[in-house]
Coordinates of N, CA and C in Angstrom, one line a residue:
X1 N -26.6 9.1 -8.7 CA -25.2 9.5 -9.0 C -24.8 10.8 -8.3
X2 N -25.3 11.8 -8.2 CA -25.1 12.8 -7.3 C -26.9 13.5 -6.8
X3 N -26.3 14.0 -5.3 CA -27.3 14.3 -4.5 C -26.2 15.1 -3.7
X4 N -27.4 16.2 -3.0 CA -26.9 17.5 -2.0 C -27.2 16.3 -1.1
X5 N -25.5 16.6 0.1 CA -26.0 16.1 1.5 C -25.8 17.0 2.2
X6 N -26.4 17.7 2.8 CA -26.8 18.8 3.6 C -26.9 18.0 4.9
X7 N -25.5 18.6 5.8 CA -26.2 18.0 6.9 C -25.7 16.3 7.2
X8 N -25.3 15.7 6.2 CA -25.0 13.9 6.4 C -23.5 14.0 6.3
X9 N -22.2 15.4 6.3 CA -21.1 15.4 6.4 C -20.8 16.6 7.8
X10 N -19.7 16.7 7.8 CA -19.2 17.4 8.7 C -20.4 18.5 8.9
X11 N -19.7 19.8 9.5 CA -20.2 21.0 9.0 C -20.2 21.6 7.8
X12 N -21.2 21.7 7.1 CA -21.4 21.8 6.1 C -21.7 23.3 6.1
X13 N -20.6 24.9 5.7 CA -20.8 25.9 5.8 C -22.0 26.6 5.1
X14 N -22.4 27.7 5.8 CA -23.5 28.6 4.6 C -22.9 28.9 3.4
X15 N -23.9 28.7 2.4 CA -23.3 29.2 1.4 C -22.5 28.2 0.6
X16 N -22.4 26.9 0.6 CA -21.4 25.8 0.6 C -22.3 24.1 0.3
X17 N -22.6 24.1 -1.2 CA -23.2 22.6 -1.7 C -22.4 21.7 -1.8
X18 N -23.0 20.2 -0.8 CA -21.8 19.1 -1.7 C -22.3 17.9 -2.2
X19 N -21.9 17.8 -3.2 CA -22.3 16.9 -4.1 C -22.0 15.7 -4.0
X20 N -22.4 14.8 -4.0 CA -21.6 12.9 -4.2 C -21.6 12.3 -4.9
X21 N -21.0 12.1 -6.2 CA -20.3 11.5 -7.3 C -20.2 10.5 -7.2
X22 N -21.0 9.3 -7.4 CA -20.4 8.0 -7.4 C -20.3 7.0 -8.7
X23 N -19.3 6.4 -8.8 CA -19.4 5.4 -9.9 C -18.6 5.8 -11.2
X24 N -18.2 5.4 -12.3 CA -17.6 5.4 -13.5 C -18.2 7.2 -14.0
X25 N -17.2 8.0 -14.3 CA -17.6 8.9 -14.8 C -17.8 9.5 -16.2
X26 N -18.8 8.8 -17.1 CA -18.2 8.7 -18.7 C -19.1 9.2 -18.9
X27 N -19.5 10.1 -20.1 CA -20.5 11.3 -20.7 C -21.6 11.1 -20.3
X28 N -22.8 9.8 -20.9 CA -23.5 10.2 -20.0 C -24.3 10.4 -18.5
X29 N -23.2 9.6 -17.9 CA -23.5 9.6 -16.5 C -22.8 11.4 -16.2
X30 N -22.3 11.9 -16.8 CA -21.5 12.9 -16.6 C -22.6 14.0 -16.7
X31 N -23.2 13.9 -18.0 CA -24.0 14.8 -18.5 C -25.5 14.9 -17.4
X32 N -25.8 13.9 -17.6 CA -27.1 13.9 -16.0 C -26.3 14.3 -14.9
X33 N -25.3 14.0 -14.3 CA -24.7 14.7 -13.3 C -24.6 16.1 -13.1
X34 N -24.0 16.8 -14.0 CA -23.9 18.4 -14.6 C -25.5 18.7 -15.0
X35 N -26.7 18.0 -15.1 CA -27.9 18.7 -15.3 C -28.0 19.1 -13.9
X36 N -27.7 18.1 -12.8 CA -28.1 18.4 -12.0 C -27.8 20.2 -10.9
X37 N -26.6 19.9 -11.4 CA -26.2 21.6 -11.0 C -26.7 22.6 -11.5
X38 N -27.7 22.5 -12.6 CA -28.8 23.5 -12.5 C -29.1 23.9 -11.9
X39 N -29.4 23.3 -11.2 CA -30.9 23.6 -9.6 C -30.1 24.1 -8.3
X40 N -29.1 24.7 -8.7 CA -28.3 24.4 -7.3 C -28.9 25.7 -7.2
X41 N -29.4 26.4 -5.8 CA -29.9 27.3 -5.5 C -29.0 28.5 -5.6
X42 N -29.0 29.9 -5.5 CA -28.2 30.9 -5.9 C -27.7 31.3 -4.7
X43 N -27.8 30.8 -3.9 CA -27.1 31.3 -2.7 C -25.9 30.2 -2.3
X44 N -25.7 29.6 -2.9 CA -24.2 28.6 -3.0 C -23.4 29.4 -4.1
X45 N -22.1 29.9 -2.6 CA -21.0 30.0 -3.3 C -20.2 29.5 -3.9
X46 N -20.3 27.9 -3.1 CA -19.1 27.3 -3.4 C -19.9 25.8 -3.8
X47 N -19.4 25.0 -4.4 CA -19.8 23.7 -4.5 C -18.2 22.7 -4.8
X48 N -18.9 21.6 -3.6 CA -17.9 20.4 -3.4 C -18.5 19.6 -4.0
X49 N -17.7 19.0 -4.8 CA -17.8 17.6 -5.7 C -17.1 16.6 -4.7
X50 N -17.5 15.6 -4.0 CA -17.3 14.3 -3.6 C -17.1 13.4 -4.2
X51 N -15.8 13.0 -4.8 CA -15.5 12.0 -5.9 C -14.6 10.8 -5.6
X52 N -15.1 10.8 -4.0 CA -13.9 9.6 -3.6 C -14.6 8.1 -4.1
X53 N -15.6 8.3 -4.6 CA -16.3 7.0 -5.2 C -16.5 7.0 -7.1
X54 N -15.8 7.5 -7.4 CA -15.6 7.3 -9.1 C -14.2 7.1 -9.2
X55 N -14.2 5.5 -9.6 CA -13.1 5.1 -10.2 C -12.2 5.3 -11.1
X56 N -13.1 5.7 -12.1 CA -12.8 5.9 -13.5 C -13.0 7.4 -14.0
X57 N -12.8 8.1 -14.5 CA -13.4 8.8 -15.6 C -12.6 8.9 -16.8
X58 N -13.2 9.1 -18.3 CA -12.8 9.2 -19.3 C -13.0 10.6 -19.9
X59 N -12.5 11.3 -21.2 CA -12.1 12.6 -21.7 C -13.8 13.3 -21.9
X60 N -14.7 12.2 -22.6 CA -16.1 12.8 -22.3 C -16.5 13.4 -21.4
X61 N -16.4 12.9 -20.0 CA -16.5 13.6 -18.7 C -16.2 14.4 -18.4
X62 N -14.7 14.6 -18.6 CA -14.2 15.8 -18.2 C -14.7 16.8 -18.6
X63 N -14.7 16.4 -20.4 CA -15.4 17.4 -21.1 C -17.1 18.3 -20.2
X64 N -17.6 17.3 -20.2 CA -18.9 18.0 -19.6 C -18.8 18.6 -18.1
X65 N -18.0 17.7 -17.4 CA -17.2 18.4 -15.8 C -16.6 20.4 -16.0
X66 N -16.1 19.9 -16.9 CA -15.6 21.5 -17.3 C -17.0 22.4 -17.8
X67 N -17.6 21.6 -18.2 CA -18.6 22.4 -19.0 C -19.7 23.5 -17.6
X68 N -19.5 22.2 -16.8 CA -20.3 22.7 -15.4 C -19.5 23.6 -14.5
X69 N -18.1 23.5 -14.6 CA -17.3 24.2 -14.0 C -17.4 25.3 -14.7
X70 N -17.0 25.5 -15.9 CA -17.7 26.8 -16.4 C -19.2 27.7 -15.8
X71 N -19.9 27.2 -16.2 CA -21.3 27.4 -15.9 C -21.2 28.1 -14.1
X72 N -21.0 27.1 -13.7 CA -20.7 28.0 -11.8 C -19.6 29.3 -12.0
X73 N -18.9 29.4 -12.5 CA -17.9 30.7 -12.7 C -18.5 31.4 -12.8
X74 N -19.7 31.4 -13.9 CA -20.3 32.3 -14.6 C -20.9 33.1 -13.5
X75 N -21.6 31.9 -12.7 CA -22.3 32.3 -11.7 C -21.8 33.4 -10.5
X76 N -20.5 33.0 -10.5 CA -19.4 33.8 -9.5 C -19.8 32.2 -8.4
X77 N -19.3 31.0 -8.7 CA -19.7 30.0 -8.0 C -18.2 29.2 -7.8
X78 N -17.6 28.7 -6.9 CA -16.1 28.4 -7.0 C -16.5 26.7 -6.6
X79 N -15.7 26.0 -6.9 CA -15.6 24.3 -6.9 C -14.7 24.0 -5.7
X80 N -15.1 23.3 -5.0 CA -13.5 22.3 -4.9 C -14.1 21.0 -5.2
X81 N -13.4 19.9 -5.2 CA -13.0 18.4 -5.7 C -12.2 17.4 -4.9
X82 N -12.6 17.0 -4.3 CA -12.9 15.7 -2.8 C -12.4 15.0 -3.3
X83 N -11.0 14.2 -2.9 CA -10.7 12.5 -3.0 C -10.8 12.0 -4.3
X84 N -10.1 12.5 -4.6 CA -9.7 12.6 -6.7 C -9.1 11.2 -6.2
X85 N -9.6 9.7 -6.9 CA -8.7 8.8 -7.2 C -7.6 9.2 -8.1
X86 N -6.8 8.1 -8.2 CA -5.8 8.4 -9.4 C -5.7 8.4 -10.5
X87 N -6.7 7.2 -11.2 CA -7.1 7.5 -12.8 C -7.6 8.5 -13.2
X88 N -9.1 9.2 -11.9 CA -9.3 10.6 -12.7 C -8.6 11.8 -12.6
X89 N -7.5 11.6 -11.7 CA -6.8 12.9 -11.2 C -6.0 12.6 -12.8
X90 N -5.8 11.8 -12.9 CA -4.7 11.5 -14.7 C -5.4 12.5 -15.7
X91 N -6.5 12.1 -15.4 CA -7.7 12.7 -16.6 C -8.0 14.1 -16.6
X92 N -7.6 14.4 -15.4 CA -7.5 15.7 -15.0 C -6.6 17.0 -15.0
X93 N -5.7 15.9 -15.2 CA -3.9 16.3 -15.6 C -3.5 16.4 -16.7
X94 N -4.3 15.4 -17.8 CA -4.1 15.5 -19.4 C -4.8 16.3 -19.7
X95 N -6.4 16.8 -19.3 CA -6.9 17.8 -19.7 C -6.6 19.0 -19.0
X96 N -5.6 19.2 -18.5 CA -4.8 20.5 -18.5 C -5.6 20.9 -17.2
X97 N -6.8 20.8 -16.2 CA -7.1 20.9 -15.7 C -6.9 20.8 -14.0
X98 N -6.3 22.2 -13.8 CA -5.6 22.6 -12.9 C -6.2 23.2 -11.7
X99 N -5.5 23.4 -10.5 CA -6.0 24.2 -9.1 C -6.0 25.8 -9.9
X100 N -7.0 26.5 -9.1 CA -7.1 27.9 -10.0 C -7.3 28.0 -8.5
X101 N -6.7 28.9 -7.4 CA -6.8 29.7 -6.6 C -8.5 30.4 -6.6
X102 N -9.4 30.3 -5.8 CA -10.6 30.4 -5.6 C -11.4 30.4 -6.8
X103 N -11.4 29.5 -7.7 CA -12.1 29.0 -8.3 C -12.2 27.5 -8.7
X104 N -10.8 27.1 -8.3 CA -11.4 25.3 -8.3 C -10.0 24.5 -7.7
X105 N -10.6 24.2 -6.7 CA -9.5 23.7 -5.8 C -9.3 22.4 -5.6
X106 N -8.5 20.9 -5.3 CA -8.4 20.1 -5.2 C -7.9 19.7 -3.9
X107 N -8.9 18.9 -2.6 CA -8.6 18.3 -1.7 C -8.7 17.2 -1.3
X108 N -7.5 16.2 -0.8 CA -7.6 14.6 -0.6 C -8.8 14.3 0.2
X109 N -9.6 14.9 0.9 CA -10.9 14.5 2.3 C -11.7 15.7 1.6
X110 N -13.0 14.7 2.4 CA -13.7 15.5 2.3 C -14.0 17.2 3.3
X111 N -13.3 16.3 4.4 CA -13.1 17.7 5.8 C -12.5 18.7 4.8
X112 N -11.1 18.4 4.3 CA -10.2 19.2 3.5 C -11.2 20.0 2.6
X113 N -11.4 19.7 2.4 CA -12.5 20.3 1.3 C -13.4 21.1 1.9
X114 N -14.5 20.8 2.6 CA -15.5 21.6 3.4 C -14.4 22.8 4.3
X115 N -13.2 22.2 4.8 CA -12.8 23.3 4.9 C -11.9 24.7 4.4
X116 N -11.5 24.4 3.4 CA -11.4 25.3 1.7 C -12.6 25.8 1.5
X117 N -13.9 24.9 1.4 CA -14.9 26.0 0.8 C -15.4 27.1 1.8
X118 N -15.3 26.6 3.2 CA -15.7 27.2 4.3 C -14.7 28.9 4.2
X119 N -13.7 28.6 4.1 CA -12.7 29.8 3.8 C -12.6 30.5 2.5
X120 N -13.6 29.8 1.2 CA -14.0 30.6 0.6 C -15.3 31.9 0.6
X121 N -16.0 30.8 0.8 CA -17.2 31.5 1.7 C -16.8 33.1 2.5
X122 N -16.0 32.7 3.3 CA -16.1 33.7 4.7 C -14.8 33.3 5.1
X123 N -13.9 34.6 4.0 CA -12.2 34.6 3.9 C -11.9 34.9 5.5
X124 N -10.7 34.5 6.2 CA -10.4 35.0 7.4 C -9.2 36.2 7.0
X125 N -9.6 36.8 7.7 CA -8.6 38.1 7.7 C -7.4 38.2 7.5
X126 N -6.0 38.7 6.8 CA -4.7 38.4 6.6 C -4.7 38.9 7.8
X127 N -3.4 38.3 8.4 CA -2.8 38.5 10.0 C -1.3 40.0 9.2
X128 N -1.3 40.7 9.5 CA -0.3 41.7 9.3 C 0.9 41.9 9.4

């Protein structure tokens, strides 16, 4: 259900986990999924969720998605979210669950994504 690919996407920045989400996203596929972010090592700032492969998700999920999105905050650990189909972008929208400016960001590709976290990572300079 999810696994780091380090290395099997684009440039994958320092500092920058991405995860691949596949399949129906319902509590407990949800919940082993979010165990897994335990282990994410402490030197990831940012973590990408790859979810161009879950069709579905229902409110349990979300439930525990947030629960893990929490958890990385705590960390000082910011999200983005890959290829949101439509039904879970729904599920995402009823649960009030919004873009938060460098803490959880929403991109149609995966590039788009790696490159948001890449610029969270290692902000580029405002131009003056």
């Amino acid at each position: 259900l999810v696994q780091n690919l380090p290395g099997k996407t684009g440039a994958v920045p320092d500092g920058v986990v991405v995860y691949d989400i596949a399949g129906p996203l319902f509590f407990g596929a949800a919940m082993k999924a979010m165990e897994t972010l335990e282990i994410i090592e402490d030197s990831a700032r940012v973590v990408v969720f790859r979810m161009e492969n879950v069709p579905v998700m229902d409110a349990t999920g979300l439930v525990a998605f947030e629960s893990a999105l929490a958890r990385l905050a705590e960390r000082g650990c910011a999200a983005v979210i890959a290829g949101l189909q439509p039904q879970p972008m729904k599920v995402f929208e009823k649960g009030h669950l919004w873009e938060q400016p460098g803490i959880l960001l929403f991109r149609k590709s995966l590039d788009e994504a790696l490159e948001a976290a890449g610029e969270l990572v290692h902000p580029h300079p405002k131009a003056a």
